[in-house]
Amino acid sequence: MTDPASDASTHRVADLARIVGEALAHASADSGPEDAVEVRAITDAMVRLLIGTPLHSDGKLTIVSLAVEARLRRNKLTHKHIGLKDLFYALVKARGHSPEPVSEATRARSRKQQEDLARVRAERDDLRSQAQLLARVVQVLEIENHRLKETNAALEQQLAAREGVPDLASRRESHR
């Protein structure tokens, strides 16, 4: 069980990372939207690592894990966003303790969930393509049905026109 004071400290550090990240993202928006997106990704990754809920990394409080968590190359932190790297190290130091590393069971569960998600998405895509195919089949059948109805109506008109004319062939056979 974690210490409530430690949790409060962790959340204060995470809140600080979030505030600084928003300020940096706003400031970097002038240099280009790509920089703002990178800053936002890095600060969001910082917050996830600092509170111990990584999504894409092993959860260690290192620059490598931060880069993986932000889904950026490490050199973005070591060469381009040096201020964020320094901020991360300062926040880790101020935090005072490291989170528990992500257990193998948790990683296995995460992998299984990702595989299940990929399977469900593939099934969804397959069902979507089947539904589109069935819609095309229904459309073709509706057109075919319409044509058959038109043909049937024309044949009924021809039959009605014949009813007014006596059938001489059947009369000949009856007189023989």
mmCIF file of C-alpha atoms in Angstrom:
data_model
loop_
_atom_site.group_PDB
_atom_site.id
_atom_site.type_symbol
_atom_site.label_atom_id
_atom_site.label_comp_id
_atom_site.label_asym_id
_atom_site.label_seq_id
_atom_site.Cartn_x
_atom_site.Cartn_y
_atom_site.Cartn_z
ATOM 1 C CA MET A 1 0.000 0.000 0.000
ATOM 2 C CA THR A 2 1.312 3.449 -0.819
ATOM 3 C CA ASP A 3 1.784 6.287 1.588
ATOM 4 C CA PRO A 4 -0.906 9.023 1.178
ATOM 5 C CA ALA A 5 1.724 11.754 1.624
ATOM 6 C CA SER A 6 3.814 10.139 -1.097
ATOM 7 C CA ASP A 7 0.775 9.962 -3.404
ATOM 8 C CA ALA A 8 0.041 13.643 -2.788
ATOM 9 C CA SER A 9 3.664 14.492 -3.565
ATOM 10 C CA THR A 10 3.528 12.432 -6.745
ATOM 11 C CA HIS A 11 0.360 14.166 -7.890
ATOM 12 C CA ARG A 12 1.800 17.613 -7.103
ATOM 13 C CA VAL A 13 4.857 16.765 -9.212
ATOM 14 C CA ALA A 14 2.620 15.440 -12.005
ATOM 15 C CA ASP A 15 0.466 18.587 -11.835
ATOM 16 C CA LEU A 16 3.602 20.701 -12.034
ATOM 17 C CA ALA A 17 4.750 18.746 -15.099
ATOM 18 C CA ARG A 18 1.343 19.240 -16.701
ATOM 19 C CA ILE A 19 1.346 23.020 -16.035
ATOM 20 C CA VAL A 20 4.901 23.487 -17.277
ATOM 21 C CA GLY A 21 4.145 21.341 -20.318
ATOM 22 C CA GLU A 22 1.094 23.401 -21.216
ATOM 23 C CA ALA A 23 3.117 26.593 -20.889
ATOM 24 C CA LEU A 24 5.909 25.186 -23.047
ATOM 25 C CA ALA A 25 3.450 23.876 -25.636
ATOM 26 C CA HIS A 26 1.848 27.305 -25.799
ATOM 27 C CA ALA A 27 5.251 28.980 -26.112
ATOM 28 C CA SER A 28 6.461 26.525 -28.753
ATOM 29 C CA ALA A 29 3.312 26.985 -30.842
ATOM 30 C CA ASP A 30 5.030 30.041 -32.352
ATOM 31 C CA SER A 31 7.897 27.894 -33.644
ATOM 32 C CA GLY A 32 5.545 25.459 -35.331
ATOM 33 C CA PRO A 33 2.691 23.088 -34.654
ATOM 34 C CA GLU A 34 4.998 20.061 -34.812
ATOM 35 C CA ASP A 35 7.025 21.392 -31.860
ATOM 36 C CA ALA A 36 3.856 22.019 -29.863
ATOM 37 C CA VAL A 37 2.686 18.453 -30.565
ATOM 38 C CA GLU A 38 6.058 17.053 -29.472
ATOM 39 C CA VAL A 39 6.061 19.143 -26.284
ATOM 40 C CA ARG A 40 2.526 18.017 -25.490
ATOM 41 C CA ALA A 41 3.461 14.355 -26.109
ATOM 42 C CA ILE A 42 6.552 14.644 -23.895
ATOM 43 C CA THR A 43 4.734 16.346 -21.025
ATOM 44 C CA ASP A 44 1.833 13.901 -21.174
ATOM 45 C CA ALA A 45 4.386 11.072 -21.077
ATOM 46 C CA MET A 46 6.109 12.751 -18.106
ATOM 47 C CA VAL A 47 2.832 12.858 -16.202
ATOM 48 C CA ARG A 48 2.057 9.203 -16.950
ATOM 49 C CA LEU A 49 5.533 8.111 -15.856
ATOM 50 C CA LEU A 50 5.531 10.258 -12.744
ATOM 51 C CA ILE A 51 2.192 8.936 -11.523
ATOM 52 C CA GLY A 52 3.162 5.373 -12.430
ATOM 53 C CA THR A 53 0.677 4.665 -15.239
ATOM 54 C CA PRO A 54 2.756 4.169 -18.390
ATOM 55 C CA LEU A 55 0.966 3.186 -21.587
ATOM 56 C CA HIS A 56 3.829 2.509 -23.977
ATOM 57 C CA SER A 57 6.996 2.034 -21.920
ATOM 58 C CA ASP A 58 8.389 0.000 -19.047
ATOM 59 C CA GLY A 59 7.585 2.761 -16.538
ATOM 60 C CA LYS A 60 11.163 3.512 -15.534
ATOM 61 C CA LEU A 61 11.987 7.144 -14.839
ATOM 62 C CA THR A 62 14.621 7.448 -17.559
ATOM 63 C CA ILE A 63 14.932 9.519 -20.724
ATOM 64 C CA VAL A 64 14.733 6.362 -22.813
ATOM 65 C CA SER A 65 11.424 5.398 -21.161
ATOM 66 C CA LEU A 66 10.181 8.973 -21.503
ATOM 67 C CA ALA A 67 10.957 8.947 -25.221
ATOM 68 C CA VAL A 68 9.241 5.576 -25.677
ATOM 69 C CA GLU A 69 6.250 6.751 -23.639
ATOM 70 C CA ALA A 70 6.008 9.935 -25.749
ATOM 71 C CA ARG A 71 6.471 7.837 -28.904
ATOM 72 C CA LEU A 72 9.367 10.003 -30.029
ATOM 73 C CA ARG A 73 13.002 9.293 -30.792
ATOM 74 C CA ARG A 74 15.346 9.785 -27.844
ATOM 75 C CA ASN A 75 17.365 12.435 -29.651
ATOM 76 C CA LYS A 76 14.299 14.714 -29.619
ATOM 77 C CA LEU A 77 14.816 14.897 -25.848
ATOM 78 C CA THR A 78 18.591 14.966 -25.781
ATOM 79 C CA HIS A 79 19.102 17.477 -28.602
ATOM 80 C CA LYS A 80 15.929 19.403 -29.336
ATOM 81 C CA HIS A 81 13.863 19.584 -26.139
ATOM 82 C CA ILE A 82 16.717 19.778 -23.644
ATOM 83 C CA GLY A 83 14.647 21.931 -21.286
ATOM 84 C CA LEU A 84 12.035 19.215 -21.027
ATOM 85 C CA LYS A 85 14.720 16.610 -20.378
ATOM 86 C CA ASP A 86 16.129 18.757 -17.558
ATOM 87 C CA LEU A 87 12.632 19.364 -16.214
ATOM 88 C CA PHE A 88 11.970 15.612 -16.188
ATOM 89 C CA TYR A 89 15.166 14.906 -14.252
ATOM 90 C CA ALA A 90 14.330 17.700 -11.776
ATOM 91 C CA LEU A 91 10.806 16.363 -11.264
ATOM 92 C CA VAL A 92 12.111 12.838 -10.736
ATOM 93 C CA LYS A 93 14.582 14.124 -8.183
ATOM 94 C CA ALA A 94 11.925 16.241 -6.441
ATOM 95 C CA ARG A 95 9.577 13.268 -6.372
ATOM 96 C CA GLY A 96 11.986 11.376 -4.178
ATOM 97 C CA HIS A 97 11.139 7.772 -5.048
ATOM 98 C CA SER A 98 10.719 5.613 -8.092
ATOM 99 C CA PRO A 99 7.457 3.916 -8.958
ATOM 100 C CA GLU A 100 7.261 0.187 -8.890
ATOM 101 C CA PRO A 101 8.389 -1.203 -12.229
ATOM 102 C CA VAL A 102 5.599 -2.647 -14.307
ATOM 103 C CA SER A 103 5.274 -6.331 -13.485
ATOM 104 C CA GLU A 104 5.563 -9.048 -16.100
ATOM 105 C CA ALA A 105 1.967 -10.056 -15.395
ATOM 106 C CA THR A 106 0.820 -6.522 -16.133
ATOM 107 C CA ARG A 107 2.851 -6.459 -19.337
ATOM 108 C CA ALA A 108 1.421 -9.818 -20.376
ATOM 109 C CA ARG A 109 -2.106 -8.585 -19.666
ATOM 110 C CA SER A 110 -1.393 -5.443 -21.690
ATOM 111 C CA ARG A 111 -0.044 -7.500 -24.611
ATOM 112 C CA LYS A 112 -3.116 -9.754 -24.476
ATOM 113 C CA GLN A 113 -5.422 -6.732 -24.453
ATOM 114 C CA GLN A 114 -3.582 -5.239 -27.425
ATOM 115 C CA GLU A 115 -3.859 -8.541 -29.308
ATOM 116 C CA ASP A 116 -7.566 -8.762 -28.441
ATOM 117 C CA LEU A 117 -8.065 -5.198 -29.611
ATOM 118 C CA ALA A 118 -6.319 -5.940 -32.898
ATOM 119 C CA ARG A 119 -8.457 -9.073 -33.351
ATOM 120 C CA VAL A 120 -11.687 -7.209 -32.599
ATOM 121 C CA ARG A 121 -10.726 -4.419 -34.994
ATOM 122 C CA ALA A 122 -9.999 -6.980 -37.723
ATOM 123 C CA GLU A 123 -13.391 -8.612 -37.083
ATOM 124 C CA ARG A 124 -15.058 -5.206 -37.234
ATOM 125 C CA ASP A 125 -13.370 -4.422 -40.545
ATOM 126 C CA ASP A 126 -14.388 -7.828 -41.921
ATOM 127 C CA LEU A 127 -17.992 -7.337 -40.818
ATOM 128 C CA ARG A 128 -18.008 -3.858 -42.304
ATOM 129 C CA SER A 129 -16.838 -5.187 -45.679
ATOM 130 C CA GLN A 130 -19.427 -8.003 -45.496
ATOM 131 C CA ALA A 131 -22.161 -5.458 -44.766
ATOM 132 C CA GLN A 132 -21.079 -3.390 -47.781
ATOM 133 C CA LEU A 133 -21.109 -6.509 -49.958
ATOM 134 C CA LEU A 134 -24.581 -7.447 -48.717
ATOM 135 C CA ALA A 135 -25.804 -3.911 -49.433
ATOM 136 C CA ARG A 136 -24.575 -4.263 -53.025
ATOM 137 C CA VAL A 137 -26.252 -7.675 -53.330
ATOM 138 C CA VAL A 138 -29.542 -6.237 -52.049
ATOM 139 C CA GLN A 139 -29.294 -3.382 -54.531
ATOM 140 C CA VAL A 140 -28.717 -5.803 -57.445
ATOM 141 C CA LEU A 141 -31.631 -7.964 -56.283
ATOM 142 C CA GLU A 142 -33.900 -4.908 -56.064
ATOM 143 C CA ILE A 143 -32.994 -3.935 -59.633
ATOM 144 C CA GLU A 144 -33.566 -7.502 -60.817
ATOM 145 C CA ASN A 145 -36.908 -7.654 -58.981
ATOM 146 C CA HIS A 146 -37.984 -4.374 -60.586
ATOM 147 C CA ARG A 147 -37.106 -5.721 -64.056
ATOM 148 C CA LEU A 148 -38.995 -8.964 -63.390
ATOM 149 C CA LYS A 149 -42.058 -6.991 -62.272
ATOM 150 C CA GLU A 150 -41.886 -4.923 -65.472
ATOM 151 C CA THR A 151 -41.567 -8.094 -67.581
ATOM 152 C CA ASN A 152 -44.461 -9.718 -65.695
ATOM 153 C CA ALA A 153 -46.641 -6.642 -66.235
ATOM 154 C CA ALA A 154 -45.850 -6.680 -69.966
ATOM 155 C CA LEU A 155 -46.696 -10.397 -70.183
ATOM 156 C CA GLU A 156 -49.962 -9.839 -68.301
ATOM 157 C CA GLN A 157 -50.850 -7.083 -70.789
ATOM 158 C CA GLN A 158 -50.119 -9.417 -73.687
ATOM 159 C CA LEU A 159 -52.233 -12.127 -72.077
ATOM 160 C CA ALA A 160 -55.094 -9.695 -71.509
ATOM 161 C CA ALA A 161 -54.880 -8.616 -75.152
ATOM 162 C CA ARG A 162 -55.121 -12.277 -76.235
ATOM 163 C CA GLU A 163 -58.222 -12.933 -74.158
ATOM 164 C CA GLY A 164 -60.248 -10.788 -76.545
ATOM 165 C CA VAL A 165 -59.105 -12.929 -79.519
ATOM 166 C CA PRO A 166 -60.557 -16.431 -79.770
ATOM 167 C CA ASP A 167 -58.066 -19.290 -79.731
ATOM 168 C CA LEU A 168 -58.715 -21.016 -83.025
ATOM 169 C CA ALA A 169 -56.154 -23.768 -82.460
ATOM 170 C CA SER A 170 -57.985 -25.141 -79.440
ATOM 171 C CA ARG A 171 -61.315 -25.016 -81.329
ATOM 172 C CA ARG A 172 -59.877 -27.044 -84.205
ATOM 173 C CA GLU A 173 -58.777 -29.791 -81.876
ATOM 174 C CA SER A 174 -62.169 -29.952 -80.196
ATOM 175 C CA HIS A 175 -63.990 -30.353 -83.596
ATOM 176 C CA ARG A 176 -61.944 -33.316 -84.766
#
